[in-house]
Amino acid sequence: MYRRIISFITMLSLLPLVIGRHVQPVQTRHHDSRTGPISRQEDSKAVINHHLRLTKTPASTISMLPYESKVLSCQAVGSPPPTIHWLKDGERLFQDTMDSLQTNMEDDGNIDYLSLNGVSQTRSKLFLDCITKRVQGTYTCVAETPYSRSSSDTVLSVSQEDLAVGEPLCLKNKLFGLPPRIYTWTRFRIELQGSDVQFFCRSLGLPKPTVTWSRSDNDTPLENNEKYIILDNGDLIIQNISWEDMGIYTCNAQNAFGLDTALAFLYPAKPNRK
């Protein structure tokens, strides 16, 4: 936890550069009867330039032994805030406690509909447990915004060596329960003041983890009210953000077998004024 907080403090020093690069005044057009349409900078509004970039991806090839476990990690920065999902051999994956390779589940709502302005960093992990030959294939991390799409492929192979001793251990772990694991979350978000923001925090575990949120300056869990909404999928919505909302928010996913946490930093940006 201490290392995570240090990394967020380092991030704070870089935020002014990020904001200066991506937040720009709105260009509005007006008509002059003598000269025709003209443009000027709007002094009360701002937009953030659209962009998308994968900043962390798994290796292009990975070789595994049977019944080993592997975590594929992917991270994207973009505006509007990017979502991340995974494909196996071109087919959409949904993470599930009992089987990481579900392809017939309903969408878990990994979409931010609230704002098309903010800059955000999203991180996702794909947990592959008790790997067998059927797990091998091409895995694709896909980052998306309404305007852009970026992806990265990883070819995973499993050796022919028979390690049957590993199978009973894998089945035992799934039978008695699994600790929580957060697999998609927001790391930081820069958004214009007055907007609503959505922090991702999706988790799995057996039994299903209970998700709570808190602020770094107060360990008291946040509750649903006119300011905060905690969705059933674990996401946090913060409404009508202001400068007072700046800070680190902690997502806690917990069940009888353990606790997993993720940190998200919010920077409420003030529109440029000329």
Short mmCIF file of C-alpha atoms in Angstrom, two decimals:
data_model
loop_
_atom_site.label_atom_id
_atom_site.label_comp_id
_atom_site.label_asym_id
_atom_site.label_seq_id
_atom_site.Cartn_x
_atom_site.Cartn_y
_atom_site.Cartn_z
CA MET A 1 0.00 0.00 0.00
CA TYR A 2 2.87 2.40 0.88
CA ARG A 3 4.43 1.95 -2.58
CA ARG A 4 1.07 2.62 -4.22
CA ILE A 5 0.68 5.89 -2.34
CA ILE A 6 4.23 6.95 -3.30
CA SER A 7 3.43 6.28 -6.97
CA PHE A 8 0.34 8.49 -6.73
CA ILE A 9 2.35 11.29 -5.13
CA THR A 10 4.76 11.07 -8.07
CA MET A 11 1.79 11.25 -10.42
CA LEU A 12 0.67 14.51 -8.80
CA SER A 13 3.86 16.25 -9.90
CA LEU A 14 3.12 15.33 -13.53
CA LEU A 15 -0.53 16.38 -13.61
CA PRO A 16 0.08 20.04 -14.53
CA LEU A 17 1.98 18.90 -17.64
CA VAL A 18 -0.79 16.48 -18.58
CA ILE A 19 -3.51 19.08 -18.11
CA GLY A 20 -1.60 21.71 -20.07
CA ARG A 21 -1.21 19.31 -22.96
CA HIS A 22 -4.78 18.01 -23.15
CA VAL A 23 -7.08 20.75 -21.87
CA GLN A 24 -7.68 23.46 -24.44
CA PRO A 25 -10.17 26.33 -24.78
CA VAL A 26 -13.20 25.68 -26.94
CA GLN A 27 -13.12 27.33 -30.35
CA THR A 28 -16.54 28.85 -31.10
CA ARG A 29 -17.63 30.38 -34.39
CA HIS A 30 -19.59 33.62 -34.74
CA HIS A 31 -20.91 35.43 -37.79
CA ASP A 32 -19.96 39.00 -38.61
CA SER A 33 -22.18 40.74 -41.18
CA ARG A 34 -19.13 42.39 -42.77
CA THR A 35 -16.48 39.65 -42.71
CA GLY A 36 -18.48 36.42 -42.39
CA PRO A 37 -17.82 33.61 -39.89
CA ILE A 38 -15.11 34.25 -37.33
CA SER A 39 -13.65 32.15 -34.51
CA ARG A 40 -12.75 33.10 -30.99
CA GLN A 41 -11.77 31.31 -27.77
CA GLU A 42 -14.61 30.70 -25.36
CA ASP A 43 -13.57 31.98 -21.95
CA SER A 44 -15.82 29.75 -19.84
CA LYS A 45 -15.50 26.32 -21.42
CA ALA A 46 -12.75 23.88 -22.24
CA VAL A 47 -12.35 20.54 -23.97
CA ILE A 48 -9.73 17.83 -23.72
CA ASN A 49 -8.10 16.57 -26.91
CA HIS A 50 -9.14 13.05 -27.96
CA HIS A 51 -6.37 10.47 -27.79
CA LEU A 52 -5.71 6.84 -26.80
CA ARG A 53 -2.49 4.99 -26.03
CA LEU A 54 -1.63 1.58 -24.59
CA THR A 55 1.05 2.20 -21.96
CA LYS A 56 1.48 -1.36 -20.68
CA THR A 57 0.90 -4.66 -22.47
CA PRO A 58 1.85 -8.32 -21.91
CA ALA A 59 4.75 -9.94 -23.73
CA SER A 60 4.06 -10.88 -27.34
CA THR A 61 4.72 -14.59 -26.63
CA ILE A 62 4.40 -16.57 -23.40
CA SER A 63 5.16 -20.26 -22.84
CA MET A 64 3.61 -22.04 -19.83
CA LEU A 65 3.55 -25.44 -18.14
CA PRO A 66 0.24 -27.25 -17.52
CA TYR A 67 -1.64 -26.16 -14.37
CA GLU A 68 0.45 -23.05 -13.87
CA SER A 69 -1.30 -19.70 -13.43
CA LYS A 70 -0.65 -16.45 -15.25
CA VAL A 71 -1.82 -12.84 -15.02
CA LEU A 72 -1.86 -10.73 -18.19
CA SER A 73 -1.74 -6.98 -17.45
CA CYS A 74 -2.77 -4.14 -19.73
CA GLN A 75 -2.99 -0.37 -19.22
CA ALA A 76 -4.28 2.48 -21.34
CA VAL A 77 -4.41 6.27 -21.11
CA GLY A 78 -6.89 8.25 -23.13
CA SER A 79 -9.54 10.87 -23.59
CA PRO A 80 -12.41 10.15 -23.41
CA PRO A 81 -11.65 7.71 -20.57
CA PRO A 82 -10.81 4.32 -22.11
CA THR A 83 -12.37 0.98 -21.34
CA ILE A 84 -10.43 -2.29 -21.61
CA HIS A 85 -11.62 -5.77 -22.52
CA TRP A 86 -9.94 -9.00 -23.59
CA LEU A 87 -10.31 -11.36 -26.54
CA LYS A 88 -9.19 -14.96 -27.00
CA ASP A 89 -8.71 -15.91 -30.63
CA GLY A 90 -10.91 -12.95 -31.52
CA GLU A 91 -13.78 -13.81 -29.14
CA ARG A 92 -14.75 -11.56 -26.21
CA LEU A 93 -13.83 -12.82 -22.72
CA PHE A 94 -15.56 -12.12 -19.42
CA GLN A 95 -13.83 -12.88 -16.15
CA ASP A 96 -15.50 -15.34 -13.81
CA THR A 97 -14.35 -16.90 -10.55
CA MET A 98 -14.83 -20.51 -11.62
CA ASP A 99 -13.58 -20.14 -15.19
CA SER A 100 -11.62 -17.17 -16.53
CA LEU A 101 -12.51 -18.01 -20.12
CA GLN A 102 -16.25 -17.40 -20.16
CA THR A 103 -17.45 -16.16 -23.54
CA ASN A 104 -21.23 -16.28 -23.06
CA MET A 105 -21.73 -13.95 -20.12
CA GLU A 106 -23.57 -10.65 -20.27
CA ASP A 107 -21.57 -7.44 -20.51
CA ASP A 108 -20.49 -6.29 -17.06
CA GLY A 109 -21.04 -2.64 -17.93
CA ASN A 110 -17.39 -1.63 -18.44
CA ILE A 111 -18.50 1.62 -20.01
CA ASP A 112 -18.25 5.21 -18.84
CA TYR A 113 -21.23 7.07 -20.25
CA LEU A 114 -20.95 10.07 -17.95
CA SER A 115 -18.44 12.29 -19.74
CA LEU A 116 -16.63 12.48 -23.05
CA ASN A 117 -14.03 15.00 -21.89
CA GLY A 118 -11.79 13.58 -19.18
CA VAL A 119 -8.32 12.10 -19.34
CA SER A 120 -8.08 8.75 -17.57
CA GLN A 121 -5.79 5.80 -17.03
CA THR A 122 -7.45 2.38 -16.93
CA ARG A 123 -5.72 -0.84 -15.90
CA SER A 124 -6.92 -4.40 -16.44
CA LYS A 125 -5.69 -7.86 -15.50
CA LEU A 126 -6.71 -11.17 -17.04
CA PHE A 127 -6.33 -14.03 -14.55
CA LEU A 128 -5.60 -17.42 -16.11
CA ASP A 129 -5.73 -20.14 -13.46
CA CYS A 130 -4.77 -23.83 -13.75
CA ILE A 131 -3.69 -23.48 -17.38
CA THR A 132 -4.36 -26.41 -19.72
CA LYS A 133 -3.95 -26.92 -23.45
CA ARG A 134 -7.38 -25.48 -24.13
CA VAL A 135 -6.22 -22.14 -22.70
CA GLN A 136 -3.48 -21.64 -25.27
CA GLY A 137 -4.18 -19.23 -28.09
CA THR A 138 -3.93 -15.55 -28.97
CA TYR A 139 -5.03 -13.12 -26.29
CA THR A 140 -5.79 -9.53 -27.22
CA CYS A 141 -5.99 -6.55 -24.90
CA VAL A 142 -8.40 -4.03 -26.44
CA ALA A 143 -8.57 -0.42 -25.23
CA GLU A 144 -11.42 1.69 -26.60
CA THR A 145 -13.00 5.10 -26.52
CA PRO A 146 -15.96 6.28 -28.63
CA TYR A 147 -13.37 7.65 -31.09
CA SER A 148 -10.40 5.26 -31.01
CA ARG A 149 -9.38 1.65 -30.58
CA SER A 150 -5.95 0.20 -29.77
CA SER A 151 -4.99 -3.43 -29.20
CA SER A 152 -2.05 -5.71 -28.45
CA ASP A 153 -1.73 -9.48 -29.05
CA THR A 154 -0.10 -12.12 -26.87
CA VAL A 155 0.38 -15.70 -28.08
CA LEU A 156 0.24 -18.12 -25.15
CA SER A 157 1.39 -21.71 -25.57
CA VAL A 158 1.22 -24.65 -23.15
CA SER A 159 3.80 -27.43 -23.19
CA GLN A 160 2.87 -31.08 -23.70
CA GLU A 161 4.46 -32.15 -20.44
CA ASP A 162 1.95 -33.95 -18.20
CA LEU A 163 1.85 -32.55 -14.67
CA ALA A 164 -1.24 -34.35 -13.41
CA VAL A 165 -0.28 -33.62 -9.82
CA GLY A 166 -1.20 -29.98 -10.40
CA GLU A 167 -4.82 -30.66 -11.31
CA PRO A 168 -6.08 -31.80 -7.87
CA LEU A 169 -4.49 -28.73 -6.27
CA CYS A 170 -6.25 -26.41 -8.71
CA LEU A 171 -9.59 -28.09 -8.10
CA LYS A 172 -9.07 -27.89 -4.33
CA ASN A 173 -8.46 -24.14 -4.47
CA LYS A 174 -11.66 -23.56 -6.43
CA LEU A 175 -13.67 -25.87 -4.19
CA PHE A 176 -12.91 -24.15 -0.89
CA GLY A 177 -12.91 -20.55 -2.05
CA LEU A 178 -10.75 -17.86 -3.61
CA PRO A 179 -9.64 -14.45 -2.28
CA PRO A 180 -10.80 -11.29 -4.07
CA ARG A 181 -8.94 -10.07 -7.12
CA ILE A 182 -9.64 -6.69 -8.70
CA TYR A 183 -9.29 -7.14 -12.45
CA THR A 184 -10.27 -3.72 -13.89
CA TRP A 185 -9.92 -0.34 -12.24
CA THR A 186 -9.31 3.36 -12.85
CA ARG A 187 -5.87 4.59 -11.74
CA PHE A 188 -6.38 8.32 -12.28
CA ARG A 189 -8.93 10.65 -13.78
CA ILE A 190 -8.68 14.30 -14.81
CA GLU A 191 -12.12 15.79 -15.40
CA LEU A 192 -13.64 19.24 -15.67
CA GLN A 193 -15.27 20.58 -12.53
CA GLY A 194 -19.04 20.23 -12.53
CA SER A 195 -18.92 16.86 -14.31
CA ASP A 196 -19.87 13.40 -13.01
CA VAL A 197 -17.11 10.76 -13.07
CA GLN A 198 -17.11 6.97 -12.90
CA PHE A 199 -14.25 5.03 -11.31
CA PHE A 200 -14.05 1.38 -12.40
CA CYS A 201 -13.51 -1.31 -9.77
CA ARG A 202 -14.43 -4.81 -10.99
CA SER A 203 -13.51 -7.82 -8.87
CA LEU A 204 -13.93 -11.58 -8.68
CA GLY A 205 -13.60 -14.11 -5.86
CA LEU A 206 -15.39 -16.98 -4.16
CA PRO A 207 -17.61 -16.08 -2.42
CA LYS A 208 -18.34 -12.90 -4.36
CA PRO A 209 -16.42 -10.00 -2.79
CA THR A 210 -18.10 -7.09 -1.08
CA VAL A 211 -16.86 -3.79 -2.53
CA THR A 212 -16.54 -0.59 -0.51
CA TRP A 213 -14.96 2.78 -1.29
CA SER A 214 -13.22 5.31 0.96
CA ARG A 215 -11.11 8.45 0.65
CA SER A 216 -7.45 8.49 1.63
CA ASP A 217 -8.08 11.18 4.24
CA ASN A 218 -10.94 9.24 5.85
CA ASP A 219 -11.23 5.48 6.42
CA THR A 220 -15.01 5.70 6.80
CA PRO A 221 -16.65 3.90 3.85
CA LEU A 222 -18.50 6.12 1.40
CA GLU A 223 -22.25 5.68 1.28
CA ASN A 224 -24.80 6.25 -1.46
CA ASN A 225 -26.05 9.82 -1.27
CA GLU A 226 -26.39 12.94 -3.40
CA LYS A 227 -22.59 12.93 -3.95
CA TYR A 228 -21.62 9.26 -4.31
CA ILE A 229 -23.22 6.28 -5.99
CA ILE A 230 -21.70 2.80 -5.65
CA LEU A 231 -22.94 0.59 -8.47
CA ASP A 232 -23.68 -3.13 -8.14
CA ASN A 233 -20.61 -3.94 -10.25
CA GLY A 234 -18.33 -2.11 -7.78
CA ASP A 235 -17.86 1.15 -9.69
CA LEU A 236 -18.01 4.50 -7.92
CA ILE A 237 -19.77 7.53 -9.40
CA ILE A 238 -18.87 10.95 -8.01
CA GLN A 239 -21.37 13.62 -8.99
CA ASN A 240 -20.81 17.30 -9.75
CA ILE A 241 -17.12 17.23 -8.87
CA SER A 242 -15.41 20.27 -7.41
CA TRP A 243 -11.89 21.11 -6.24
CA GLU A 244 -12.76 19.70 -2.79
CA ASP A 245 -13.18 16.25 -4.36
CA MET A 246 -9.53 16.04 -5.43
CA GLY A 247 -7.65 13.16 -3.84
CA ILE A 248 -7.07 9.43 -3.69
CA TYR A 249 -10.04 7.05 -3.52
CA THR A 250 -9.57 3.46 -2.39
CA CYS A 251 -11.61 0.53 -3.67
CA ASN A 252 -11.69 -2.43 -1.26
CA ALA A 253 -12.89 -5.86 -2.42
CA GLN A 254 -13.22 -8.31 0.47
CA ASN A 255 -14.54 -11.76 1.25
CA ALA A 256 -13.82 -14.41 3.91
CA PHE A 257 -10.53 -15.33 2.22
CA GLY A 258 -8.90 -11.94 1.91
CA LEU A 259 -8.82 -8.35 0.72
CA ASP A 260 -7.68 -6.66 -2.48
CA THR A 261 -7.40 -2.90 -2.96
CA ALA A 262 -6.99 -0.45 -5.83
CA LEU A 263 -6.28 3.28 -5.70
CA ALA A 264 -7.79 5.93 -7.98
CA PHE A 265 -6.76 9.59 -8.09
CA LEU A 266 -9.20 12.34 -9.09
CA TYR A 267 -8.08 15.77 -10.33
CA PRO A 268 -11.00 18.17 -10.92
CA ALA A 269 -9.64 20.48 -13.63
CA LYS A 270 -10.72 24.08 -13.89
CA PRO A 271 -11.59 25.23 -17.44
CA ASN A 272 -9.10 27.64 -19.02
CA ARG A 273 -10.06 31.28 -18.87
CA LYS A 274 -8.64 33.92 -21.18
#
